[in-house]
């Protein structure tokens, strides 16, 4: 019996224990966006560190300017294979609005879905569940074969959901220590419940908060209406003009760095037979609302967006209040394609707003997150290894896909450590990521563990260049 | 000594007691918009009823579908003068945002201002302070002369700040009982601290809440951005297009019923020498923001407005959340000129929104308030009587002005009871009505009492037609 088969057998025998460890992590409300949960973020980091230490890793919780990072190293059997850097994040999105959850967000429960049992909790999939797939793979390698089949480093951060704002500095400071041959990341989706996927494209992001101020206090709309500037009316005008009716972003020069999708890639994506009506139907929508005249996967994976993620100002209580408020606010984010500079988009956004400001309005723009979109080479031996591991686990070949989301660390690892990332993820479209009732199918979790067990084996056989 | 001089002398001797009674009323947090304060609204009604009963009125708290109404009658000396209906409201605006108050909103304090002492509290002027000016006038007539010099009815409601939504039905049901010769209302401003005013124009209002819904839950902007409809982007587009860059409302046909200001009235208003820069400067603004190419008082008193009074949707907490929300909401109000039908504007607004809705968006429009703008005849004997009473109290002739605010009951009293209203008010521009630190100058309060004492005398000498 090959080592890998023994490890797989151990994983099959240890399903219940794997699930119990995953649940432990889910019970820690490590919401990175909310300062009240800073202590919980640290608890999650400590929990992860202890897991790794128990698998023979030299594991530490390291300080940053924000929530801490877990770093761990295992030498593996000396002299064989490449050095792998596994990346994950232990932080989660805020669970609000709480009233839409059918069970408490930090008390995981198992329910029945169309693909069998599923686990419902904030972070079930993003990214605690996905991180646990490779942590469990490493655990079964440790328990069965005494350790991973090649050298492994681990980096688990706690600020992915708030833009990984301290991670780039951390990578720069510890570049020597963290440099490896390839990074492995599980924070993306399968193609569908039966078909695995490797993601070779990620969008980048610019996430901002726009604050507009006018009068020095709230005013009565009867006394001042017709004379005083209303910052909400102004904000709606600015944001309303951000895209035209065809969904095209109106910031001058915005598309200068947005390349057209290569025909070959467009053809490959079209061949996937993505059913956008079904995709939207699952959330109660029927019509695509992005850029007109573009393919569905092109819009989701290879075109930029401009979304208002939050807006507030004036009286928002019950009933009526005839106020012209002093301030109005919005959270506005852009998904960016590889090649677009978030810094340039930020400058364009600022100019776009300033050009629409009357004399009495002042604007401030806070930046919460900036990352470039990235492309991963699809022809490397690492991708080949992943194709084999996934095909063996799922019984069918993986799809090479794009991803509309952003994993800022992937571009940071490329820029700072010179590392390409192998993006193998086990989420499904209906996982309610960032929404109430987030879930992860148990079958995805378990196939994720098995895939990572096989992937470790396959990667260990590659001779690094 | 004439009766009126004795009454004025009694008022002069009773300043402290008048202030104490006013403070008692201010301490009741009768916020009509907030259901938690329903009991306080009833307490305020009871307090007012008891005051009137103590002055020899037959006074009752009457039920409505919402907060109760106080109705009171005094026959006066039989056979003389007209029958007057005094109107006021005991409810106040919500005090929020509380952190901007320099003292608790429902604990009146006396501070020093440029015109001498002032009282700071929610409702100090609007409308508890103004209502108290004529209640105190009636009290001193009662204490000095045994009652008012003519027949007086009183109507004090508790829903003015939420659009007087139950008052029209109440007036219809009790029309016979409430019909009088003229209504007297104090809910408007003086021209300035030294110059009294009679308002002969009021704007009407349509106050709505617009709720837009799209997906059946909040979505991840990475997974769905570029495909799913974002209801905040849609709402900002709709509201951003509500007015053009020149401040002109874009609802088709909106201006069909908006008459141009008569040249004579425009000339009269221009002669008032209103300093809009100083008016705006007082609240930290420098440039008029209403319809371009219109006079300042014309914009404030005789042109319609469209203001977003509140907006909310998506993630509004600290930091970032990459969500495409399921819903977006706004409170939108229109100030309307006499002749414009709020019903017609509502229909136009609905069409304007529906024309901009993609297939997947649903809108609902809640109406919190509807009233027509009104014009009061400036040449009646009642206006003449008020001119004399105000001139005698202030030592200078009153200005006949417009008012940008809305007093829905004035149009209801016109339509349902056939009553014109005499609008004599004692507020000042810097009273912070509806804002934190609302105040009423003590001199305005006391001159208001004296003016109403003289006005009762002058009105009682008119022979009703």
mmCIF file of N, CA and C in Angstrom, chain A residues 26 39 42 83 95 98 100 121 142 147 159 167 205 212-213 221 223 290 294 299 321 326 351 364 439:
data_model
loop_
_atom_site.group_PDB
_atom_site.id
_atom_site.type_symbol
_atom_site.label_atom_id
_atom_site.label_comp_id
_atom_site.label_asym_id
_atom_site.label_seq_id
_atom_site.Cartn_x
_atom_site.Cartn_y
_atom_site.Cartn_z
ATOM 1 N N UNK A 26 -15.299 26.927 13.998
ATOM 2 C CA UNK A 26 -16.480 27.705 13.613
ATOM 3 C C UNK A 26 -17.130 28.391 14.814
ATOM 4 N N UNK A 39 -10.522 40.040 20.246
ATOM 5 C CA UNK A 39 -10.098 38.937 21.108
ATOM 6 C C UNK A 39 -10.439 37.579 20.501
ATOM 7 N N UNK A 42 -7.913 36.662 17.866
ATOM 8 C CA UNK A 42 -6.690 36.106 18.463
ATOM 9 C C UNK A 42 -6.920 34.663 18.935
ATOM 10 N N UNK A 83 9.127 23.176 -2.080
ATOM 11 C CA UNK A 83 8.697 23.781 -0.818
ATOM 12 C C UNK A 83 7.347 24.464 -1.069
ATOM 13 N N UNK A 95 -21.724 38.724 10.670
ATOM 14 C CA UNK A 95 -22.880 37.858 10.399
ATOM 15 C C UNK A 95 -24.163 38.641 10.100
ATOM 16 N N UNK A 98 -28.590 39.567 11.527
ATOM 17 C CA UNK A 98 -28.764 38.348 12.330
ATOM 18 C C UNK A 98 -30.142 37.724 12.186
ATOM 19 N N UNK A 100 -31.911 37.160 9.790
ATOM 20 C CA UNK A 100 -32.137 36.310 8.622
ATOM 21 C C UNK A 100 -31.485 34.928 8.758
ATOM 22 N N UNK A 121 -22.986 27.778 9.201
ATOM 23 C CA UNK A 121 -22.335 28.658 10.186
ATOM 24 C C UNK A 121 -21.609 29.758 9.415
ATOM 25 N N UNK A 142 0.514 13.507 8.780
ATOM 26 C CA UNK A 142 1.312 13.440 10.008
ATOM 27 C C UNK A 142 1.027 12.151 10.776
ATOM 28 N N UNK A 147 4.516 12.888 8.791
ATOM 29 C CA UNK A 147 4.687 14.269 8.340
ATOM 30 C C UNK A 147 4.339 14.395 6.882
ATOM 31 N N UNK A 159 -7.090 38.912 8.488
ATOM 32 C CA UNK A 159 -7.636 40.174 7.983
ATOM 33 C C UNK A 159 -8.051 40.089 6.517
ATOM 34 N N UNK A 167 -1.028 42.541 5.731
ATOM 35 C CA UNK A 167 -0.315 41.348 5.293
ATOM 36 C C UNK A 167 0.863 41.659 4.378
ATOM 37 N N UNK A 205 -9.447 44.311 -6.188
ATOM 38 C CA UNK A 205 -10.492 45.119 -5.564
ATOM 39 C C UNK A 205 -9.978 46.459 -5.054
ATOM 40 N N UNK A 212 -19.620 62.578 2.486
ATOM 41 C CA UNK A 212 -19.869 63.926 1.969
ATOM 42 C C UNK A 212 -20.499 64.769 3.066
ATOM 43 N N UNK A 213 -19.955 65.957 3.266
ATOM 44 C CA UNK A 213 -20.473 66.859 4.297
ATOM 45 C C UNK A 213 -20.844 68.205 3.682
ATOM 46 N N UNK A 221 -36.266 70.972 6.378
ATOM 47 C CA UNK A 221 -36.448 71.055 4.930
ATOM 48 C C UNK A 221 -37.493 72.085 4.530
ATOM 49 N N UNK A 223 -37.779 75.137 6.119
ATOM 50 C CA UNK A 223 -37.104 76.439 6.222
ATOM 51 C C UNK A 223 -35.984 76.576 5.198
ATOM 52 N N UNK A 290 -25.284 43.319 -15.337
ATOM 53 C CA UNK A 290 -23.961 43.913 -15.530
ATOM 54 C C UNK A 290 -23.837 44.621 -16.879
ATOM 55 N N UNK A 294 -21.944 41.583 -23.083
ATOM 56 C CA UNK A 294 -20.787 40.758 -22.673
ATOM 57 C C UNK A 294 -21.300 39.383 -22.242
ATOM 58 N N UNK A 299 -18.449 38.697 -17.762
ATOM 59 C CA UNK A 299 -18.866 39.723 -16.802
ATOM 60 C C UNK A 299 -18.461 39.345 -15.378
ATOM 61 N N UNK A 321 -39.242 62.434 9.049
ATOM 62 C CA UNK A 321 -38.586 63.577 9.650
ATOM 63 C C UNK A 321 -38.126 64.461 8.504
ATOM 64 N N UNK A 326 -26.771 66.957 7.418
ATOM 65 C CA UNK A 326 -25.458 67.579 7.231
ATOM 66 C C UNK A 326 -24.499 66.663 6.480
ATOM 67 N N UNK A 351 -11.335 62.115 -8.704
ATOM 68 C CA UNK A 351 -11.587 63.172 -9.694
ATOM 69 C C UNK A 351 -13.058 63.196 -10.118
ATOM 70 N N UNK A 364 -14.527 63.166 1.779
ATOM 71 C CA UNK A 364 -13.333 62.419 2.154
ATOM 72 C C UNK A 364 -13.541 60.986 1.706
ATOM 73 N N UNK A 439 -23.082 28.112 4.307
ATOM 74 C CA UNK A 439 -22.964 26.657 4.526
ATOM 75 C C UNK A 439 -21.825 26.067 3.714
#
